[in-house]
Amino acid sequence: MSRITPPSRREFLLTLGAASGALLTACGSETGARGGAEAGVPPTPWVKDPGPFIRHPTNLETRLELLEGLLTPNELFFVRNHAPTPRLDAADFRLRVEGDGAANPIELSYEDILRLPSRTLIAYLECAGNWRSFFDRVLGTPARGGQWGTGAVGCAEWTGTSLANVLHLAGLRDSAMDVNLFGVDAGEFNRPMPVDKALDPNTLLVYAMNGAVLPPDHGYPIRAVVPGWAGSNSVKWLGRIAVSTERQWVRNNTTSYVLIGPRWPKEQHDPADGAVITTLAVKSALALPWPARLATGRQLLRGFAYSPHGRITRVEWKADEATRWSRAQILEPVLPHAWVRFEFPWTATPGSHTVRVRATDERGNTQPDSVPFNEKGYLLNIPLPHPVEVA
Ligand SMILES: Nc1nc2c(c(=O)[nH]1)N[C@H]1C(S)=C(S)[C@@H](COP(=O)(O)O)O[C@H]1N2
Ligand SMILES: [Mo]
């Protein structure tokens, strides 16, 4: 197990040391309108300022055009909540690890987790529903679920400990098969993964995001981050882990995150409505509003590209009816679990235009020209025809 000590972790631990008391309660002590404690007032679904986001009923969508560096700042990172953000205090945090796959059930405190070997990873996180609205807006067949544009994705530096460390403390048995993570939010959001994925050293239990204490909306005090897999595996506000020697079937792998459609065969013996989604797909998106408005003249267009299967090696673009794709420039760094930034110059002439971008990863996965429809609107990754009005 490698012990990585980047500046952000040092900073985090310094903050923790200098102000541990205040820090541990900082997230539970907010008062005023956002506290949501008054009787009869429904709790605000999120804690952060929704101002810079595209607002959905309980979710906040990032406006990619506001992002500059590789890392999405915490205050601009999208929020996907099935229930309002719970107001928790690290001092009360307990993580139970139990189930017939754990020979030594345990209960860990926040400090117990901070004391485990730390690991830092830059990784993007994408909601399975990202781009869902384009089934309707581009392909003309609406899919069920939150109508996200391109902003249910972000890239952050996560610091925590490998989930494997916690599983080993709990006496993981050889016969263990599935590991289900439970949040403490209303409805106890939970999503199981096979033990192999749980033991991947990059599957983390995280307490810091971009060098700061994990914010309430992103799972404070502890969340999972499962790089490369749909965001729903990265359970926030963790409270319990159930390790089983059999497969675990719950709402989130029988009805919610499954592919339902004529071209998506389901596993015959699974009690699920369709094939369960794990990894998502290679994608690229322009950092522009949809539709975009630009001034006439030479413009530097930019965007983000990512793949769950490996590093991005190529990004291309084309405008309007162009038959050939042109190369965009990929900006360093190109990291295995992160997204990349890309840019290319485009000469904008007055009128209505369509600009497409297309990414390819190191294993040759690229964005296809069509994808089969599925009812819940997952895995759409065609090069999007981004509408651009030039005046
Ligand atoms: N406890 C809990 N964890 C959760 C969720 C939730 O509603 N409750 N939403 C999941 C989904 S669907 C996604 S895409 C990611 C979003 O993480 P973020 O809100 O930090 O961007 O969290 C996941 N973890
Ligand atoms: Mo999601």
PDB file of N, CA and C in Angstrom, residues 37-90:
ATOM      1  N   ALA A  37     -33.974  23.769  10.077  1.00  0.00           N
ATOM      2  CA  ALA A  37     -34.422  23.129  11.312  1.00  0.00           C
ATOM      3  C   ALA A  37     -35.850  23.535  11.687  1.00  0.00           C
ATOM      4  N   GLU A  38     -36.340  24.650  11.150  1.00  0.00           N
ATOM      5  CA  GLU A  38     -37.670  25.118  11.551  1.00  0.00           C
ATOM      6  C   GLU A  38     -38.749  24.106  11.165  1.00  0.00           C
ATOM      7  N   ALA A  39     -39.715  23.947  12.067  1.00  0.00           N
ATOM      8  CA  ALA A  39     -40.778  22.973  11.817  1.00  0.00           C
ATOM      9  C   ALA A  39     -41.547  23.366  10.557  1.00  0.00           C
ATOM     10  N   GLY A  40     -41.889  22.388   9.763  1.00  0.00           N
ATOM     11  CA  GLY A  40     -42.731  22.634   8.594  1.00  0.00           C
ATOM     12  C   GLY A  40     -41.973  23.146   7.385  1.00  0.00           C
ATOM     13  N   VAL A  41     -40.723  23.537   7.554  1.00  0.00           N
ATOM     14  CA  VAL A  41     -39.946  24.015   6.403  1.00  0.00           C
ATOM     15  C   VAL A  41     -39.183  22.833   5.813  1.00  0.00           C
ATOM     16  N   PRO A  42     -39.492  22.469   4.580  1.00  0.00           N
ATOM     17  CA  PRO A  42     -38.753  21.331   4.017  1.00  0.00           C
ATOM     18  C   PRO A  42     -37.273  21.664   3.914  1.00  0.00           C
ATOM     19  N   PRO A  43     -36.407  20.706   4.224  1.00  0.00           N
ATOM     20  CA  PRO A  43     -34.983  20.997   4.184  1.00  0.00           C
ATOM     21  C   PRO A  43     -34.524  21.321   2.768  1.00  0.00           C
ATOM     22  N   THR A  44     -33.620  22.294   2.659  1.00  0.00           N
ATOM     23  CA  THR A  44     -33.030  22.607   1.363  1.00  0.00           C
ATOM     24  C   THR A  44     -32.264  21.372   0.908  1.00  0.00           C
ATOM     25  N   PRO A  45     -32.414  20.981  -0.356  1.00  0.00           N
ATOM     26  CA  PRO A  45     -31.771  19.724  -0.792  1.00  0.00           C
ATOM     27  C   PRO A  45     -30.249  19.770  -0.760  1.00  0.00           C
ATOM     28  N   TRP A  46     -29.673  20.963  -0.756  1.00  0.00           N
ATOM     29  CA  TRP A  46     -28.217  21.053  -0.730  1.00  0.00           C
ATOM     30  C   TRP A  46     -27.830  22.171   0.214  1.00  0.00           C
ATOM     31  N   VAL A  47     -26.556  22.258   0.557  1.00  0.00           N
ATOM     32  CA  VAL A  47     -26.064  23.268   1.490  1.00  0.00           C
ATOM     33  C   VAL A  47     -25.376  24.399   0.748  1.00  0.00           C
ATOM     34  N   LYS A  48     -24.666  24.060  -0.333  1.00  0.00           N
ATOM     35  CA  LYS A  48     -23.863  25.077  -1.011  1.00  0.00           C
ATOM     36  C   LYS A  48     -24.732  26.093  -1.734  1.00  0.00           C
ATOM     37  N   ASP A  49     -24.132  27.188  -2.130  1.00  0.00           N
ATOM     38  CA  ASP A  49     -24.822  28.239  -2.867  1.00  0.00           C
ATOM     39  C   ASP A  49     -25.189  27.711  -4.259  1.00  0.00           C
ATOM     40  N   PRO A  50     -26.487  27.638  -4.587  1.00  0.00           N
ATOM     41  CA  PRO A  50     -26.879  27.081  -5.893  1.00  0.00           C
ATOM     42  C   PRO A  50     -26.672  28.063  -7.042  1.00  0.00           C
ATOM     43  N   GLY A  51     -26.245  29.296  -6.717  1.00  0.00           N
ATOM     44  CA  GLY A  51     -26.131  30.369  -7.710  1.00  0.00           C
ATOM     45  C   GLY A  51     -25.447  29.992  -9.004  1.00  0.00           C
ATOM     46  N   PRO A  52     -24.238  29.407  -8.964  1.00  0.00           N
ATOM     47  CA  PRO A  52     -23.520  29.159 -10.225  1.00  0.00           C
ATOM     48  C   PRO A  52     -23.989  27.925 -10.995  1.00  0.00           C
ATOM     49  N   PHE A  53     -25.017  27.250 -10.533  1.00  0.00           N
ATOM     50  CA  PHE A  53     -25.400  25.959 -11.137  1.00  0.00           C
ATOM     51  C   PHE A  53     -26.654  26.066 -12.005  1.00  0.00           C
ATOM     52  N   ILE A  54     -26.845  25.068 -12.860  1.00  0.00           N
ATOM     53  CA  ILE A  54     -28.145  24.810 -13.481  1.00  0.00           C
ATOM     54  C   ILE A  54     -28.918  24.021 -12.427  1.00  0.00           C
ATOM     55  N   ARG A  55     -30.081  24.526 -12.034  1.00  0.00           N
ATOM     56  CA  ARG A  55     -30.799  23.896 -10.917  1.00  0.00           C
ATOM     57  C   ARG A  55     -31.782  22.839 -11.399  1.00  0.00           C
ATOM     58  N   HIS A  56     -31.772  21.705 -10.702  1.00  0.00           N
ATOM     59  CA  HIS A  56     -32.764  20.649 -10.899  1.00  0.00           C
ATOM     60  C   HIS A  56     -33.453  20.483  -9.544  1.00  0.00           C
ATOM     61  N   PRO A  57     -34.572  19.742  -9.464  1.00  0.00           N
ATOM     62  CA  PRO A  57     -35.304  19.709  -8.181  1.00  0.00           C
ATOM     63  C   PRO A  57     -34.427  19.416  -6.958  1.00  0.00           C
ATOM     64  N   THR A  58     -33.626  18.360  -6.965  1.00  0.00           N
ATOM     65  CA  THR A  58     -32.762  18.131  -5.794  1.00  0.00           C
ATOM     66  C   THR A  58     -31.290  18.140  -6.180  1.00  0.00           C
ATOM     67  N   ASN A  59     -30.998  18.426  -7.434  1.00  0.00           N
ATOM     68  CA  ASN A  59     -29.621  18.327  -7.927  1.00  0.00           C
ATOM     69  C   ASN A  59     -29.123  19.663  -8.454  1.00  0.00           C
ATOM     70  N   LEU A  60     -27.810  19.799  -8.501  1.00  0.00           N
ATOM     71  CA  LEU A  60     -27.183  20.994  -9.069  1.00  0.00           C
ATOM     72  C   LEU A  60     -26.240  20.553 -10.169  1.00  0.00           C
ATOM     73  N   GLU A  61     -26.411  21.149 -11.349  1.00  0.00           N
ATOM     74  CA  GLU A  61     -25.590  20.773 -12.497  1.00  0.00           C
ATOM     75  C   GLU A  61     -24.506  21.815 -12.744  1.00  0.00           C
ATOM     76  N   THR A  62     -23.280  21.342 -12.905  1.00  0.00           N
ATOM     77  CA  THR A  62     -22.154  22.244 -13.158  1.00  0.00           C
ATOM     78  C   THR A  62     -22.286  22.892 -14.529  1.00  0.00           C
ATOM     79  N   ARG A  63     -21.969  24.178 -14.589  1.00  0.00           N
ATOM     80  CA  ARG A  63     -21.836  24.859 -15.878  1.00  0.00           C
ATOM     81  C   ARG A  63     -20.377  24.728 -16.291  1.00  0.00           C
ATOM     82  N   LEU A  64     -20.108  23.831 -17.234  1.00  0.00           N
ATOM     83  CA  LEU A  64     -18.719  23.528 -17.599  1.00  0.00           C
ATOM     84  C   LEU A  64     -17.956  24.788 -18.014  1.00  0.00           C
ATOM     85  N   GLU A  65     -18.672  25.779 -18.560  1.00  0.00           N
ATOM     86  CA  GLU A  65     -17.991  26.990 -19.034  1.00  0.00           C
ATOM     87  C   GLU A  65     -17.386  27.796 -17.882  1.00  0.00           C
ATOM     88  N   LEU A  66     -17.782  27.495 -16.637  1.00  0.00           N
ATOM     89  CA  LEU A  66     -17.203  28.221 -15.501  1.00  0.00           C
ATOM     90  C   LEU A  66     -15.890  27.611 -15.028  1.00  0.00           C
ATOM     91  N   LEU A  67     -15.525  26.444 -15.554  1.00  0.00           N
ATOM     92  CA  LEU A  67     -14.347  25.729 -15.045  1.00  0.00           C
ATOM     93  C   LEU A  67     -13.093  26.145 -15.802  1.00  0.00           C
ATOM     94  N   GLU A  68     -12.003  26.292 -15.075  1.00  0.00           N
ATOM     95  CA  GLU A  68     -10.750  26.686 -15.721  1.00  0.00           C
ATOM     96  C   GLU A  68      -9.669  25.621 -15.633  1.00  0.00           C
ATOM     97  N   GLY A  69      -9.300  25.221 -14.432  1.00  0.00           N
ATOM     98  CA  GLY A  69      -8.199  24.266 -14.281  1.00  0.00           C
ATOM     99  C   GLY A  69      -8.653  22.824 -14.485  1.00  0.00           C
ATOM    100  N   LEU A  70      -7.759  21.914 -14.129  1.00  0.00           N
ATOM    101  CA  LEU A  70      -8.076  20.489 -14.230  1.00  0.00           C
ATOM    102  C   LEU A  70      -9.124  20.092 -13.190  1.00  0.00           C
ATOM    103  N   LEU A  71      -8.997  20.680 -11.986  1.00  0.00           N
ATOM    104  CA  LEU A  71      -9.861  20.276 -10.875  1.00  0.00           C
ATOM    105  C   LEU A  71     -11.097  21.165 -10.799  1.00  0.00           C
ATOM    106  N   THR A  72     -12.231  20.538 -10.576  1.00  0.00           N
ATOM    107  CA  THR A  72     -13.469  21.285 -10.388  1.00  0.00           C
ATOM    108  C   THR A  72     -13.489  21.802  -8.947  1.00  0.00           C
ATOM    109  N   PRO A  73     -13.545  23.109  -8.752  1.00  0.00           N
ATOM    110  CA  PRO A  73     -13.595  23.610  -7.375  1.00  0.00           C
ATOM    111  C   PRO A  73     -14.814  23.055  -6.637  1.00  0.00           C
ATOM    112  N   ASN A  74     -14.662  22.836  -5.341  1.00  0.00           N
ATOM    113  CA  ASN A  74     -15.750  22.227  -4.572  1.00  0.00           C
ATOM    114  C   ASN A  74     -17.065  22.997  -4.726  1.00  0.00           C
ATOM    115  N   GLU A  75     -16.953  24.327  -4.776  1.00  0.00           N
ATOM    116  CA  GLU A  75     -18.206  25.108  -4.838  1.00  0.00           C
ATOM    117  C   GLU A  75     -18.864  25.059  -6.216  1.00  0.00           C
ATOM    118  N   LEU A  76     -18.160  24.499  -7.217  1.00  0.00           N
ATOM    119  CA  LEU A  76     -18.756  24.376  -8.563  1.00  0.00           C
ATOM    120  C   LEU A  76     -19.025  22.918  -8.943  1.00  0.00           C
ATOM    121  N   PHE A  77     -18.736  21.980  -8.037  1.00  0.00           N
ATOM    122  CA  PHE A  77     -18.882  20.540  -8.326  1.00  0.00           C
ATOM    123  C   PHE A  77     -20.367  20.161  -8.277  1.00  0.00           C
ATOM    124  N   PHE A  78     -20.835  19.422  -9.263  1.00  0.00           N
ATOM    125  CA  PHE A  78     -22.258  19.052  -9.323  1.00  0.00           C
ATOM    126  C   PHE A  78     -22.690  18.275  -8.078  1.00  0.00           C
ATOM    127  N   VAL A  79     -23.977  18.382  -7.755  1.00  0.00           N
ATOM    128  CA  VAL A  79     -24.532  17.642  -6.609  1.00  0.00           C
ATOM    129  C   VAL A  79     -25.668  16.765  -7.106  1.00  0.00           C
ATOM    130  N   ARG A  80     -25.586  15.482  -6.780  1.00  0.00           N
ATOM    131  CA  ARG A  80     -26.669  14.543  -7.107  1.00  0.00           C
ATOM    132  C   ARG A  80     -27.168  13.954  -5.801  1.00  0.00           C
ATOM    133  N   ASN A  81     -28.338  14.404  -5.380  1.00  0.00           N
ATOM    134  CA  ASN A  81     -28.911  13.976  -4.104  1.00  0.00           C
ATOM    135  C   ASN A  81     -30.248  13.289  -4.323  1.00  0.00           C
ATOM    136  N   HIS A  82     -30.398  12.092  -3.757  1.00  0.00           N
ATOM    137  CA  HIS A  82     -31.702  11.436  -3.763  1.00  0.00           C
ATOM    138  C   HIS A  82     -32.552  11.911  -2.597  1.00  0.00           C
ATOM    139  N   ALA A  83     -31.920  12.536  -1.618  1.00  0.00           N
ATOM    140  CA  ALA A  83     -32.599  13.088  -0.445  1.00  0.00           C
ATOM    141  C   ALA A  83     -31.772  14.300  -0.033  1.00  0.00           C
ATOM    142  N   PRO A  84     -32.338  15.195   0.801  1.00  0.00           N
ATOM    143  CA  PRO A  84     -31.555  16.377   1.171  1.00  0.00           C
ATOM    144  C   PRO A  84     -30.230  16.020   1.835  1.00  0.00           C
ATOM    145  N   THR A  85     -29.253  16.868   1.668  1.00  0.00           N
ATOM    146  CA  THR A  85     -27.954  16.704   2.316  1.00  0.00           C
ATOM    147  C   THR A  85     -28.151  16.656   3.837  1.00  0.00           C
ATOM    148  N   PRO A  86     -27.777  15.545   4.489  1.00  0.00           N
ATOM    149  CA  PRO A  86     -27.929  15.486   5.946  1.00  0.00           C
ATOM    150  C   PRO A  86     -26.859  16.335   6.634  1.00  0.00           C
ATOM    151  N   ARG A  87     -27.214  16.943   7.763  1.00  0.00           N
ATOM    152  CA  ARG A  87     -26.266  17.780   8.500  1.00  0.00           C
ATOM    153  C   ARG A  87     -25.603  16.919   9.566  1.00  0.00           C
ATOM    154  N   LEU A  88     -24.373  16.519   9.324  1.00  0.00           N
ATOM    155  CA  LEU A  88     -23.699  15.541  10.178  1.00  0.00           C
ATOM    156  C   LEU A  88     -22.505  16.167  10.869  1.00  0.00           C
ATOM    157  N   ASP A  89     -22.048  15.495  11.917  1.00  0.00           N
ATOM    158  CA  ASP A  89     -20.918  15.943  12.713  1.00  0.00           C
ATOM    159  C   ASP A  89     -19.939  14.764  12.781  1.00  0.00           C
ATOM    160  N   ALA A  90     -18.690  15.020  12.411  1.00  0.00           N
ATOM    161  CA  ALA A  90     -17.702  13.929  12.399  1.00  0.00           C
ATOM    162  C   ALA A  90     -17.533  13.298  13.776  1.00  0.00           C
TER     163      ALA A  90
END
